[in-house]
mmCIF file with all atom_site columns, C-alpha atoms in Angstrom:
data_model
loop_
_atom_site.group_PDB
_atom_site.id
_atom_site.type_symbol
_atom_site.label_atom_id
_atom_site.label_alt_id
_atom_site.label_comp_id
_atom_site.label_asym_id
_atom_site.label_entity_id
_atom_site.label_seq_id
_atom_site.pdbx_PDB_ins_code
_atom_site.Cartn_x
_atom_site.Cartn_y
_atom_site.Cartn_z
_atom_site.occupancy
_atom_site.B_iso_or_equiv
_atom_site.pdbx_formal_charge
_atom_site.auth_seq_id
_atom_site.auth_comp_id
_atom_site.auth_asym_id
_atom_site.auth_atom_id
_atom_site.pdbx_PDB_model_num
ATOM 1   C CA . MET A 1 1   ? 24.731  -11.063 37.437 1.00 48.00 ? 1   MET A CA 1
ATOM 2   C CA . ARG A 1 2   ? 22.414  -13.211 39.568 1.00 57.00 ? 2   ARG A CA 1
ATOM 3   C CA . PHE A 1 3   ? 20.637  -10.098 40.858 1.00 57.00 ? 3   PHE A CA 1
ATOM 4   C CA . ARG A 1 4   ? 19.943  -8.892  37.318 1.00 60.00 ? 4   ARG A CA 1
ATOM 5   C CA . GLN A 1 5   ? 18.599  -12.308 36.309 1.00 58.00 ? 5   GLN A CA 1
ATOM 6   C CA . GLY A 1 6   ? 16.433  -12.417 39.431 1.00 56.00 ? 6   GLY A CA 1
ATOM 7   C CA . CYS A 1 7   ? 14.856  -9.056  38.548 1.00 68.00 ? 7   CYS A CA 1
ATOM 8   C CA . ASN A 1 8   ? 14.152  -9.842  34.897 1.00 75.00 ? 8   ASN A CA 1
ATOM 9   C CA . MET A 1 9   ? 10.360  -9.962  35.479 1.00 84.00 ? 9   MET A CA 1
ATOM 10  C CA . LEU A 1 10  ? 10.077  -7.354  38.201 1.00 88.00 ? 10  LEU A CA 1
ATOM 11  C CA . TRP A 1 11  ? 8.096   -5.236  35.730 1.00 88.00 ? 11  TRP A CA 1
ATOM 12  C CA . LEU A 1 12  ? 5.338   -7.848  35.872 1.00 91.00 ? 12  LEU A CA 1
ATOM 13  C CA . ALA A 1 13  ? 5.022   -7.431  39.649 1.00 93.00 ? 13  ALA A CA 1
ATOM 14  C CA . ILE A 1 14  ? 4.899   -3.640  39.277 1.00 94.00 ? 14  ILE A CA 1
ATOM 15  C CA . VAL A 1 15  ? 2.154   -3.828  36.644 1.00 94.00 ? 15  VAL A CA 1
ATOM 16  C CA . ALA A 1 16  ? 0.162   -6.365  38.682 1.00 95.00 ? 16  ALA A CA 1
ATOM 17  C CA . PHE A 1 17  ? 0.483   -4.234  41.824 1.00 95.00 ? 17  PHE A CA 1
ATOM 18  C CA . ALA A 1 18  ? -0.700  -1.134  39.941 1.00 95.00 ? 18  ALA A CA 1
ATOM 19  C CA . LEU A 1 19  ? -3.655  -2.972  38.367 1.00 95.00 ? 19  LEU A CA 1
ATOM 20  C CA . ASP A 1 20  ? -4.643  -4.402  41.738 1.00 91.00 ? 20  ASP A CA 1
ATOM 21  C CA . ARG A 1 21  ? -4.594  -0.924  43.293 1.00 91.00 ? 21  ARG A CA 1
ATOM 22  C CA . VAL A 1 22  ? -6.648  0.554   40.432 1.00 92.00 ? 22  VAL A CA 1
ATOM 23  C CA . THR A 1 23  ? -9.296  -2.174  40.609 1.00 86.00 ? 23  THR A CA 1
ATOM 24  C CA . LYS A 1 24  ? -9.557  -1.854  44.391 1.00 84.00 ? 24  LYS A CA 1
ATOM 25  C CA . LEU A 1 25  ? -10.011 1.905   44.104 1.00 85.00 ? 25  LEU A CA 1
ATOM 26  C CA . TRP A 1 26  ? -12.598 1.359   41.371 1.00 84.00 ? 26  TRP A CA 1
ATOM 27  C CA . SER A 1 27  ? -14.506 -1.071  43.570 1.00 79.00 ? 27  SER A CA 1
ATOM 28  C CA . LEU A 1 28  ? -14.824 1.611   46.260 1.00 79.00 ? 28  LEU A CA 1
ATOM 29  C CA . THR A 1 29  ? -16.835 3.737   43.827 1.00 82.00 ? 29  THR A CA 1
ATOM 30  C CA . LEU A 1 30  ? -19.475 1.048   43.238 1.00 77.00 ? 30  LEU A CA 1
ATOM 31  C CA . ASP A 1 31  ? -22.900 1.700   44.736 1.00 80.00 ? 31  ASP A CA 1
ATOM 32  C CA . GLY A 1 32  ? -24.257 -1.760  44.080 1.00 79.00 ? 32  GLY A CA 1
ATOM 33  C CA . PRO A 1 33  ? -23.781 -4.821  41.912 1.00 82.00 ? 33  PRO A CA 1
ATOM 34  C CA . ILE A 1 34  ? -22.649 -4.270  38.323 1.00 83.00 ? 34  ILE A CA 1
ATOM 35  C CA . PRO A 1 35  ? -23.432 -7.149  35.961 1.00 86.00 ? 35  PRO A CA 1
ATOM 36  C CA . ALA A 1 36  ? -20.404 -8.116  33.873 1.00 85.00 ? 36  ALA A CA 1
ATOM 37  C CA . LEU A 1 37  ? -22.012 -11.224 32.399 1.00 90.00 ? 37  LEU A CA 1
ATOM 38  C CA . PRO A 1 38  ? -25.723 -10.997 33.260 1.00 85.00 ? 38  PRO A CA 1
ATOM 39  C CA . GLY A 1 39  ? -26.847 -13.974 35.283 1.00 83.00 ? 39  GLY A CA 1
ATOM 40  C CA . ILE A 1 40  ? -23.289 -15.314 35.596 1.00 90.00 ? 40  ILE A CA 1
ATOM 41  C CA . LEU A 1 41  ? -20.893 -12.677 36.940 1.00 90.00 ? 41  LEU A CA 1
ATOM 42  C CA . ASN A 1 42  ? -21.643 -9.517  38.922 1.00 85.00 ? 42  ASN A CA 1
ATOM 43  C CA . PHE A 1 43  ? -19.185 -7.089  40.529 1.00 80.00 ? 43  PHE A CA 1
ATOM 44  C CA . ARG A 1 44  ? -20.130 -5.726  43.926 1.00 79.00 ? 44  ARG A CA 1
ATOM 45  C CA . PRO A 1 45  ? -18.111 -4.104  46.693 1.00 78.00 ? 45  PRO A CA 1
ATOM 46  C CA . VAL A 1 46  ? -17.344 -6.268  49.725 1.00 77.00 ? 46  VAL A CA 1
ATOM 47  C CA . ARG A 1 47  ? -15.124 -5.419  52.686 1.00 76.00 ? 47  ARG A CA 1
ATOM 48  C CA . ASN A 1 48  ? -12.923 -8.187  54.050 1.00 74.00 ? 48  ASN A CA 1
ATOM 49  C CA . TYR A 1 49  ? -10.811 -7.465  57.117 1.00 74.00 ? 49  TYR A CA 1
ATOM 50  C CA . GLY A 1 50  ? -9.054  -10.820 57.186 1.00 69.00 ? 50  GLY A CA 1
ATOM 51  C CA . ALA A 1 51  ? -7.404  -13.135 54.712 1.00 70.00 ? 51  ALA A CA 1
ATOM 52  C CA . ALA A 1 52  ? -9.340  -15.264 52.222 1.00 69.00 ? 52  ALA A CA 1
ATOM 53  C CA . PHE A 1 53  ? -13.016 -15.454 53.222 1.00 66.00 ? 53  PHE A CA 1
ATOM 54  C CA . GLY A 1 54  ? -12.333 -13.584 56.483 1.00 69.00 ? 54  GLY A CA 1
ATOM 55  C CA . VAL A 1 55  ? -9.824  -16.041 57.942 1.00 72.00 ? 55  VAL A CA 1
ATOM 56  C CA . PHE A 1 56  ? -7.716  -14.378 60.677 1.00 70.00 ? 56  PHE A CA 1
ATOM 57  C CA . SER A 1 57  ? -10.120 -11.433 60.822 1.00 75.00 ? 57  SER A CA 1
ATOM 58  C CA . GLY A 1 58  ? -8.920  -9.048  63.515 1.00 73.00 ? 58  GLY A CA 1
ATOM 59  C CA . ARG A 1 59  ? -5.423  -10.525 63.616 1.00 76.00 ? 59  ARG A CA 1
ATOM 60  C CA . THR A 1 60  ? -3.638  -7.879  61.588 1.00 78.00 ? 60  THR A CA 1
ATOM 61  C CA . VAL A 1 61  ? -0.203  -8.400  63.137 1.00 85.00 ? 61  VAL A CA 1
ATOM 62  C CA . LEU A 1 62  ? -0.285  -12.107 62.321 1.00 84.00 ? 62  LEU A CA 1
ATOM 63  C CA . LEU A 1 63  ? -1.386  -11.442 58.735 1.00 83.00 ? 63  LEU A CA 1
ATOM 64  C CA . VAL A 1 64  ? 1.331   -8.838  58.224 1.00 86.00 ? 64  VAL A CA 1
ATOM 65  C CA . ALA A 1 65  ? 3.963   -11.214 59.599 1.00 90.00 ? 65  ALA A CA 1
ATOM 66  C CA . LEU A 1 66  ? 2.781   -14.058 57.357 1.00 89.00 ? 66  LEU A CA 1
ATOM 67  C CA . VAL A 1 67  ? 2.788   -11.870 54.247 1.00 89.00 ? 67  VAL A CA 1
ATOM 68  C CA . LEU A 1 68  ? 6.259   -10.508 55.040 1.00 94.00 ? 68  LEU A CA 1
ATOM 69  C CA . VAL A 1 69  ? 7.625   -14.026 55.494 1.00 96.00 ? 69  VAL A CA 1
ATOM 70  C CA . LEU A 1 70  ? 5.953   -15.142 52.262 1.00 94.00 ? 70  LEU A CA 1
ATOM 71  C CA . CYS A 1 71  ? 7.341   -12.174 50.305 1.00 94.00 ? 71  CYS A CA 1
ATOM 72  C CA . ALA A 1 72  ? 10.821  -12.751 51.718 1.00 96.00 ? 72  ALA A CA 1
ATOM 73  C CA . ALA A 1 73  ? 10.648  -16.432 50.782 1.00 96.00 ? 73  ALA A CA 1
ATOM 74  C CA . LEU A 1 74  ? 9.497   -15.552 47.265 1.00 95.00 ? 74  LEU A CA 1
ATOM 75  C CA . LEU A 1 75  ? 12.361  -13.091 46.811 1.00 93.00 ? 75  LEU A CA 1
ATOM 76  C CA . PHE A 1 76  ? 14.806  -15.702 48.090 1.00 93.00 ? 76  PHE A CA 1
ATOM 77  C CA . VAL A 1 77  ? 13.588  -18.244 45.539 1.00 93.00 ? 77  VAL A CA 1
ATOM 78  C CA . LEU A 1 78  ? 13.527  -15.700 42.703 1.00 91.00 ? 78  LEU A CA 1
ATOM 79  C CA . PHE A 1 79  ? 17.105  -14.586 43.324 1.00 89.00 ? 79  PHE A CA 1
ATOM 80  C CA . ARG A 1 80  ? 18.530  -17.945 44.393 1.00 90.00 ? 80  ARG A CA 1
ATOM 81  C CA . PHE A 1 81  ? 17.267  -19.787 41.310 1.00 88.00 ? 81  PHE A CA 1
ATOM 82  C CA . PRO A 1 82  ? 17.562  -17.315 38.426 1.00 82.00 ? 82  PRO A CA 1
ATOM 83  C CA . GLN A 1 83  ? 17.417  -20.047 35.764 1.00 84.00 ? 83  GLN A CA 1
ATOM 84  C CA . MET A 1 84  ? 13.886  -21.279 36.579 1.00 87.00 ? 84  MET A CA 1
ATOM 85  C CA . GLN A 1 85  ? 11.273  -21.402 33.831 1.00 90.00 ? 85  GLN A CA 1
ATOM 86  C CA . LYS A 1 86  ? 9.747   -18.096 32.783 1.00 89.00 ? 86  LYS A CA 1
ATOM 87  C CA . THR A 1 87  ? 6.223   -19.203 33.594 1.00 92.00 ? 87  THR A CA 1
ATOM 88  C CA . ALA A 1 88  ? 7.214   -20.212 37.124 1.00 92.00 ? 88  ALA A CA 1
ATOM 89  C CA . ARG A 1 89  ? 9.097   -16.941 37.577 1.00 92.00 ? 89  ARG A CA 1
ATOM 90  C CA . ALA A 1 90  ? 6.096   -14.948 36.317 1.00 93.00 ? 90  ALA A CA 1
ATOM 91  C CA . GLY A 1 91  ? 3.779   -16.771 38.717 1.00 94.00 ? 91  GLY A CA 1
ATOM 92  C CA . LEU A 1 92  ? 6.037   -16.075 41.683 1.00 94.00 ? 92  LEU A CA 1
ATOM 93  C CA . TRP A 1 93  ? 6.279   -12.378 40.769 1.00 94.00 ? 93  TRP A CA 1
ATOM 94  C CA . LEU A 1 94  ? 2.467   -12.212 40.560 1.00 94.00 ? 94  LEU A CA 1
ATOM 95  C CA . VAL A 1 95  ? 2.090   -13.822 44.001 1.00 95.00 ? 95  VAL A CA 1
ATOM 96  C CA . PHE A 1 96  ? 4.672   -11.357 45.338 1.00 95.00 ? 96  PHE A CA 1
ATOM 97  C CA . ALA A 1 97  ? 2.730   -8.407  43.880 1.00 94.00 ? 97  ALA A CA 1
ATOM 98  C CA . GLY A 1 98  ? -0.503  -9.689  45.425 1.00 91.00 ? 98  GLY A CA 1
ATOM 99  C CA . GLY A 1 99  ? 1.157   -9.988  48.807 1.00 91.00 ? 99  GLY A CA 1
ATOM 100 C CA . LEU A 1 100 ? 2.513   -6.443  48.630 1.00 91.00 ? 100 LEU A CA 1
ATOM 101 C CA . SER A 1 101 ? -0.858  -5.102  47.548 1.00 89.00 ? 101 SER A CA 1
ATOM 102 C CA . ASN A 1 102 ? -2.547  -6.810  50.486 1.00 84.00 ? 102 ASN A CA 1
ATOM 103 C CA . LEU A 1 103 ? 0.082   -5.373  52.809 1.00 85.00 ? 103 LEU A CA 1
ATOM 104 C CA . TYR A 1 104 ? -0.693  -1.940  51.422 1.00 85.00 ? 104 TYR A CA 1
ATOM 105 C CA . ASP A 1 105 ? -4.333  -2.410  52.329 1.00 76.00 ? 105 ASP A CA 1
#
């Protein structure tokens, strides 16, 4: 029963993972900046080979290990505490999906 309760928002992680993959593939097709809100927000392709803002650039093994530990910890919390609030559960599933998507990259 606990496993079923722990998975009750797994669909959210799957959708977030898929959307993240689609947007990353879309960004590879961009030739230059695309204004979303002119003067405020522009989309442009940027390559980042590290974590946020290039931290740990070139240390792939360390990044993979950190993401795996984070994802394992998130799964532990999600399955160990199945009665947590839905918003907290949704947030953890979204972080999990982001971690998996970054591992895929």
